GROMACS .gro file of C-alpha atoms in nm:
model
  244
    1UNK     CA    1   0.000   0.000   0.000
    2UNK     CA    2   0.118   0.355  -0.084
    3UNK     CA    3   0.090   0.692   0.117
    4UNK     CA    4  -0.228   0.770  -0.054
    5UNK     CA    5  -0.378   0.479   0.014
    6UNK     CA    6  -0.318   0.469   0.353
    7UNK     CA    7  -0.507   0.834   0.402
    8UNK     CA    8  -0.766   0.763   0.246
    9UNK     CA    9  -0.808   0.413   0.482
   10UNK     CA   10  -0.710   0.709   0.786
   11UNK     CA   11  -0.980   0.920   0.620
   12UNK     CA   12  -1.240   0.637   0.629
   13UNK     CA   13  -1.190   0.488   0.962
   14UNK     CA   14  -1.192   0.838   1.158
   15UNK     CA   15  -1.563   0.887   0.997
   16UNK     CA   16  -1.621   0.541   1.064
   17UNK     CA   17  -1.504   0.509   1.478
   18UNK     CA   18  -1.675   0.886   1.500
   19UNK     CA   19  -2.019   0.776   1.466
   20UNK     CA   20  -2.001   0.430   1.598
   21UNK     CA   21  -1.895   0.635   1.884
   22UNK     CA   22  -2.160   0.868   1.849
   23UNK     CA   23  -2.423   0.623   1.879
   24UNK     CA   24  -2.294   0.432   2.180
   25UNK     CA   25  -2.281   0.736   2.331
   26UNK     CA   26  -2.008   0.877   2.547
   27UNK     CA   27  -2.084   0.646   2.868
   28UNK     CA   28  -2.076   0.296   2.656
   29UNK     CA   29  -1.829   0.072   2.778
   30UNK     CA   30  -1.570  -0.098   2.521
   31UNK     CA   31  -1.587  -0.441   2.542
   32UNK     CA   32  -1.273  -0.454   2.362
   33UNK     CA   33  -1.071  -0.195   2.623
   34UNK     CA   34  -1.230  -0.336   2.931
   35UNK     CA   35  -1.132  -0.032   3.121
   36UNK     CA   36  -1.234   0.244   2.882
   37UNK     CA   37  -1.567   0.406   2.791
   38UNK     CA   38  -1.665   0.548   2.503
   39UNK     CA   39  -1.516   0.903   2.624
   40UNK     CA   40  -1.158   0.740   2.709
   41UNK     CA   41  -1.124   0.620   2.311
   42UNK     CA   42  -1.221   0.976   2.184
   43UNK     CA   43  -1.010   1.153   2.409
   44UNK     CA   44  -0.699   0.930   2.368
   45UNK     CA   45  -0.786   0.868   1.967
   46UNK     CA   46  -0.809   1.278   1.875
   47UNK     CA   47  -0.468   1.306   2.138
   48UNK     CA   48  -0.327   1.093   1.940
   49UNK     CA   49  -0.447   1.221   1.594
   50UNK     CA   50  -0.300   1.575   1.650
   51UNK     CA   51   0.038   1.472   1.836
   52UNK     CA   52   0.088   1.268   1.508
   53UNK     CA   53  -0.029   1.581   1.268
   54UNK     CA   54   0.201   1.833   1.479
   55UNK     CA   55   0.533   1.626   1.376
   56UNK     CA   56   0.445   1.670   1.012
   57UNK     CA   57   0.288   1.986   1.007
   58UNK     CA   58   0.553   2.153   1.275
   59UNK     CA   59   0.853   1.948   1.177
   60UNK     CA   60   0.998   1.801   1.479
   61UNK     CA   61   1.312   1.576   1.412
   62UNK     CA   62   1.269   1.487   1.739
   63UNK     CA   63   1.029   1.336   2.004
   64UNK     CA   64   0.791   1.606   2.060
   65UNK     CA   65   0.528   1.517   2.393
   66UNK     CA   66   0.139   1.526   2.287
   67UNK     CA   67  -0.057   1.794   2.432
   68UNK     CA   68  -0.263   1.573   2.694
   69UNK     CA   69  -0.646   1.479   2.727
   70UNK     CA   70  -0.894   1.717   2.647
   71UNK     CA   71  -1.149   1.810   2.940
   72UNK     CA   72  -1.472   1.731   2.725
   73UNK     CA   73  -1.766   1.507   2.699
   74UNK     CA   74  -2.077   1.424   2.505
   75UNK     CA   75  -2.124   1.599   2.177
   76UNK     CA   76  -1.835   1.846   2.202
   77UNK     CA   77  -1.586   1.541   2.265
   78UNK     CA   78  -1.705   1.406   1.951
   79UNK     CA   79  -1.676   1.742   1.770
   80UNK     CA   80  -1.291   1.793   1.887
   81UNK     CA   81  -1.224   1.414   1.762
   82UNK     CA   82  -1.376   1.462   1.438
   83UNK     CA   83  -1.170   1.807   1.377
   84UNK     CA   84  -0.826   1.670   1.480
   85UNK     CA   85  -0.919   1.418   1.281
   86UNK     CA   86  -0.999   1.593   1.005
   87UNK     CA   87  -0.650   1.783   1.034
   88UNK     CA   88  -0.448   1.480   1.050
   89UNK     CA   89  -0.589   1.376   0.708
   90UNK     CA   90  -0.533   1.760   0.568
   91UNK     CA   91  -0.185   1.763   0.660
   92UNK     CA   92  -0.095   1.440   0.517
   93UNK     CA   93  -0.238   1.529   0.211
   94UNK     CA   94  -0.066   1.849   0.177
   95UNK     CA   95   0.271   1.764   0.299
   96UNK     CA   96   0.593   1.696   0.079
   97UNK     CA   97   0.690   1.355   0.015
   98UNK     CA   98   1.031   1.491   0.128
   99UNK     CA   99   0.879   1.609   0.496
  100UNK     CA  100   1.173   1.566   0.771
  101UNK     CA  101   0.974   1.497   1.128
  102UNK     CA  102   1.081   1.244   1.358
  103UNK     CA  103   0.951   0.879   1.343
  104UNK     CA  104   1.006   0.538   1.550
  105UNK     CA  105   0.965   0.244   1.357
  106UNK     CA  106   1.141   0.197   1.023
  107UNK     CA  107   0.955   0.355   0.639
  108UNK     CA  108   1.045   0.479   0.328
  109UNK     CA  109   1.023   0.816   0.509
  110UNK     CA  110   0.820   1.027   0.748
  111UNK     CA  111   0.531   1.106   0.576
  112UNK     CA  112   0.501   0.683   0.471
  113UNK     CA  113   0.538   0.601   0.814
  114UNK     CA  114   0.261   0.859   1.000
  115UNK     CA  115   0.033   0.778   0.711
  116UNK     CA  116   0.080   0.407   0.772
  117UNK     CA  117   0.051   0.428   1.168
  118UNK     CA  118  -0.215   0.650   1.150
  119UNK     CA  119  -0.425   0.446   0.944
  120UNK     CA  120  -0.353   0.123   1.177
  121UNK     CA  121  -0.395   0.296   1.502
  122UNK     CA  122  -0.766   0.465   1.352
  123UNK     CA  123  -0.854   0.099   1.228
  124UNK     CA  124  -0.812  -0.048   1.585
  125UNK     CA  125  -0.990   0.225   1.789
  126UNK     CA  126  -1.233   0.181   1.521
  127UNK     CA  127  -1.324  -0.157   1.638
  128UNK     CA  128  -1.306  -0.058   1.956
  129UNK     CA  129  -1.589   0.201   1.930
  130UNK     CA  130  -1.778  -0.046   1.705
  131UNK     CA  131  -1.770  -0.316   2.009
  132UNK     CA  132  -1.903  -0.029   2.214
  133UNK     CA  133  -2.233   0.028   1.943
  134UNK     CA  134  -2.265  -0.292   1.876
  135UNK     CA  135  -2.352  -0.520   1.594
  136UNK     CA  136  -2.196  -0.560   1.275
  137UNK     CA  137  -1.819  -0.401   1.229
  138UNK     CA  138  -1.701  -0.280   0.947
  139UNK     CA  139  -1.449  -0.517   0.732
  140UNK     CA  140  -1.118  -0.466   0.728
  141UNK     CA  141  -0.957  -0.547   0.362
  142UNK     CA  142  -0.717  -0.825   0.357
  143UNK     CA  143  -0.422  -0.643   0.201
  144UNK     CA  144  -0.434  -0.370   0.515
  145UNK     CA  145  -0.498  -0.665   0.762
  146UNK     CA  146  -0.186  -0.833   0.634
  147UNK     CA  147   0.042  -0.509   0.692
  148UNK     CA  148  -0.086  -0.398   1.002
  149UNK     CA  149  -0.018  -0.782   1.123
  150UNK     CA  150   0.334  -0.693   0.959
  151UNK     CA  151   0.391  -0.376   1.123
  152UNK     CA  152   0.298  -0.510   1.428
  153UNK     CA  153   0.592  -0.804   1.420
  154UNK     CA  154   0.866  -0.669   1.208
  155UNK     CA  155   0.779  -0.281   1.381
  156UNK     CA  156   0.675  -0.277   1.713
  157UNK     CA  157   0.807  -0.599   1.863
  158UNK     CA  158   1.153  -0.602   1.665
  159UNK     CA  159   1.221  -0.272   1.934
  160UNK     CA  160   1.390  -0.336   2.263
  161UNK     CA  161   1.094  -0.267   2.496
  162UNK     CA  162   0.936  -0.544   2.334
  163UNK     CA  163   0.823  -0.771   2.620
  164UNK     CA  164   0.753  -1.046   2.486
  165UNK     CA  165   1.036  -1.279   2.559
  166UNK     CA  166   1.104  -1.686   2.650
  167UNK     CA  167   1.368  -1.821   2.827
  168UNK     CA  168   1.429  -2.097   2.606
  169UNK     CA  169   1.451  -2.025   2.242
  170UNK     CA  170   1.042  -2.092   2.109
  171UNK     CA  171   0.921  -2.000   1.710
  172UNK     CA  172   0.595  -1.915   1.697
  173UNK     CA  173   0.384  -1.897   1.343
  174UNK     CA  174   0.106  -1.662   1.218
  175UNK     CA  175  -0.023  -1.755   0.947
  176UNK     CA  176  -0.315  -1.590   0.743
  177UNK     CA  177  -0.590  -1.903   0.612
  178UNK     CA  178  -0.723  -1.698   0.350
  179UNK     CA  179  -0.469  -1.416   0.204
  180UNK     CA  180  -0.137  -1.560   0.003
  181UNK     CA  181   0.186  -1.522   0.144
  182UNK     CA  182   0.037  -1.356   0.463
  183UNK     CA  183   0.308  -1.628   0.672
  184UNK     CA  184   0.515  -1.495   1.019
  185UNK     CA  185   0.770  -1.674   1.163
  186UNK     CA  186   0.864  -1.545   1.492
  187UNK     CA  187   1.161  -1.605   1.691
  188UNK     CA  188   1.122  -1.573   2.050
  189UNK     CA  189   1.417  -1.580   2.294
  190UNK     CA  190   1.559  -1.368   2.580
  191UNK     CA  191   1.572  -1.068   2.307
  192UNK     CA  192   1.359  -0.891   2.125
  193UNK     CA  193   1.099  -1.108   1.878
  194UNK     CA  194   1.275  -1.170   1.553
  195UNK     CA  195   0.977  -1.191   1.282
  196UNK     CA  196   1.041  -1.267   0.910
  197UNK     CA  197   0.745  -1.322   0.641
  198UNK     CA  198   0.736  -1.649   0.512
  199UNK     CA  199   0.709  -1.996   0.603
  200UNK     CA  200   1.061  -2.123   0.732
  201UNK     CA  201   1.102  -2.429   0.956
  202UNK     CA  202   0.932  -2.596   1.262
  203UNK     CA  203   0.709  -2.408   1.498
  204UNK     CA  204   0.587  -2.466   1.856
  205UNK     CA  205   0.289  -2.288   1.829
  206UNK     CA  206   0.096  -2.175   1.516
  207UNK     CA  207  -0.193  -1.943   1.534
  208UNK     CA  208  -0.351  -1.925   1.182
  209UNK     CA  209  -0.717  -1.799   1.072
  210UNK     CA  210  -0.843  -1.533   0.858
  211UNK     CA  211  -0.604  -1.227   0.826
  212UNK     CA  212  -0.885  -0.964   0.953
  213UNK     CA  213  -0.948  -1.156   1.287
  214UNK     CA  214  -0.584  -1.206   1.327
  215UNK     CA  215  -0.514  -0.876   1.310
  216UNK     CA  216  -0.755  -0.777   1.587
  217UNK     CA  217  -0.630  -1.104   1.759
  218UNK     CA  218  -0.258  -1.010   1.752
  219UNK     CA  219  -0.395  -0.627   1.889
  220UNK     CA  220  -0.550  -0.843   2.189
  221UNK     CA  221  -0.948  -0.741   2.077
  222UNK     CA  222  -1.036  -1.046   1.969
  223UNK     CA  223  -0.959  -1.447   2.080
  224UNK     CA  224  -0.700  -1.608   1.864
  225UNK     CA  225  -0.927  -1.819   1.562
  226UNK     CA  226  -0.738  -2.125   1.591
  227UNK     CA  227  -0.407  -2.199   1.829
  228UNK     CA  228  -0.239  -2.535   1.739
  229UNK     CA  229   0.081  -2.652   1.904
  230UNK     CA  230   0.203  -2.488   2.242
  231UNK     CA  231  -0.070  -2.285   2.348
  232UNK     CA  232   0.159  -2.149   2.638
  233UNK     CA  233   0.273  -1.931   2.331
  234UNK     CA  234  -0.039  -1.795   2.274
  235UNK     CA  235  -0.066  -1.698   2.660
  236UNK     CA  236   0.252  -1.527   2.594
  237UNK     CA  237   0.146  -1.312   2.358
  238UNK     CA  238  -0.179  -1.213   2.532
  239UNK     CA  239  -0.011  -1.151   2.885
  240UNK     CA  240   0.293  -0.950   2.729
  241UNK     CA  241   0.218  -0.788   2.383
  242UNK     CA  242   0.059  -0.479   2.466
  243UNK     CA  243   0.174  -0.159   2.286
  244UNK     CA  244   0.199   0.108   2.526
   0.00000   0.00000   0.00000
């Protein structure tokens, strides 16, 4: 996926988690965040949104603190989301391909990288606020599943504050049932997880299913679809992968 098609998925999901939060309603509880409400994903989602747009916009080359939690609720909460929002999508789209900002996990360049976070981070709280509504979420398209699973790995977990570690050396498999070539092999050990795509050697554990519920498995939302092997893996994950 390019930079431009990453917005536009950022552009979609905003609108999308915006009124699913809208009709929960402020108070809902998130099923999915068991110790959020509604209000907790809006204020941390629009913090978010503009601490991402100020690094592009304002051109930080270096780690720049976000500007806190807003002190709203109800109608105007959901008004401040949807405009930082809607200028995190404007200043993508009008930056340079060539923006210098800082970044933390490895792109093409700046602007590839907040365009690609942004548009992961929006999908997940957008299934958050969804779980809060209720009923039927909104698909996520296989090819986006498959690099947020990706990012997720090779990113996030390849950095040293990764905590997912074992003792003993362990490989653990992802593998996507219904999207070629969406294959993980992880490498677990006393270091950070070492992930490559593809299919190489024996695993103790494998957790495999469709790539959209893996995603939101691998983002602890949802159970794993199917765990074969050592499910003490599995436990690992869940007990030690969140992103904080």
């Amino acid at each position: 996926m390019d930079t431009n098609a990453f917005v536009g998925t950022l552009d979609r999901e905003g609108g999308l988690l915006a009124s699913a939060a809208e009709e929960a309603g402020a108070d809902a509880e998130v099923p999915t965040c068991p110790e959020w409400r509604v209000r907790d994903l809006l204020r941390h989602t629009g913090m978010v949104h503009r601490w991402a747009a100020a690094f592009v916009a304002e051109g930080h080359t270096a780690y720049h603190p976000d500007g806190g939690l807003p002190d709203l609720d109800g109608a105007e909460l959901v008004a401040w989301f949807r405009q930082g929002h809607r200028r995190l999508v404007d200043t993508l789209t009008a930056a340079p391909p060539d923006v210098a900002c800082w970044y933390f996990l490895p792109a093409p360049s700046p602007l590839a990288f907040w365009a690609r976070r942004q548009a992961h981070e929006t999908t997940v709280h957008r299934l958050d606020a969804e779980s809060a509504r209720g009923g039927t979420p909104a698909a996520i398209a296989p090819d986006f599943a498959a690099d947020g699973i990706d990012e997720l790995l090779r990113g996030f977990h390849a950095r040293s504050r990764s905590r997912v570690r074992s003792a003993e050396p362990r490989v653990l498999r992802v593998r996507a049932t219904d999207t070629d070539d969406a294959v993980w092999t992880v490498r677990l050990s006393q270091e950070p997880p070492a992930a490559k795509r593809g299919d190489t050697g024996e695993a103790d554990c494998e957790l495999a299913g469709p790539v959209g519920q893996l995603y939101l498995a691998l983002w602890n939302r949802t159970p794993f679809p199917a765990v074969s092997g050592d499910a003490s893996l599995a436990a690992l994950w869940r007990e030690k992968s969140a992103i904080t």
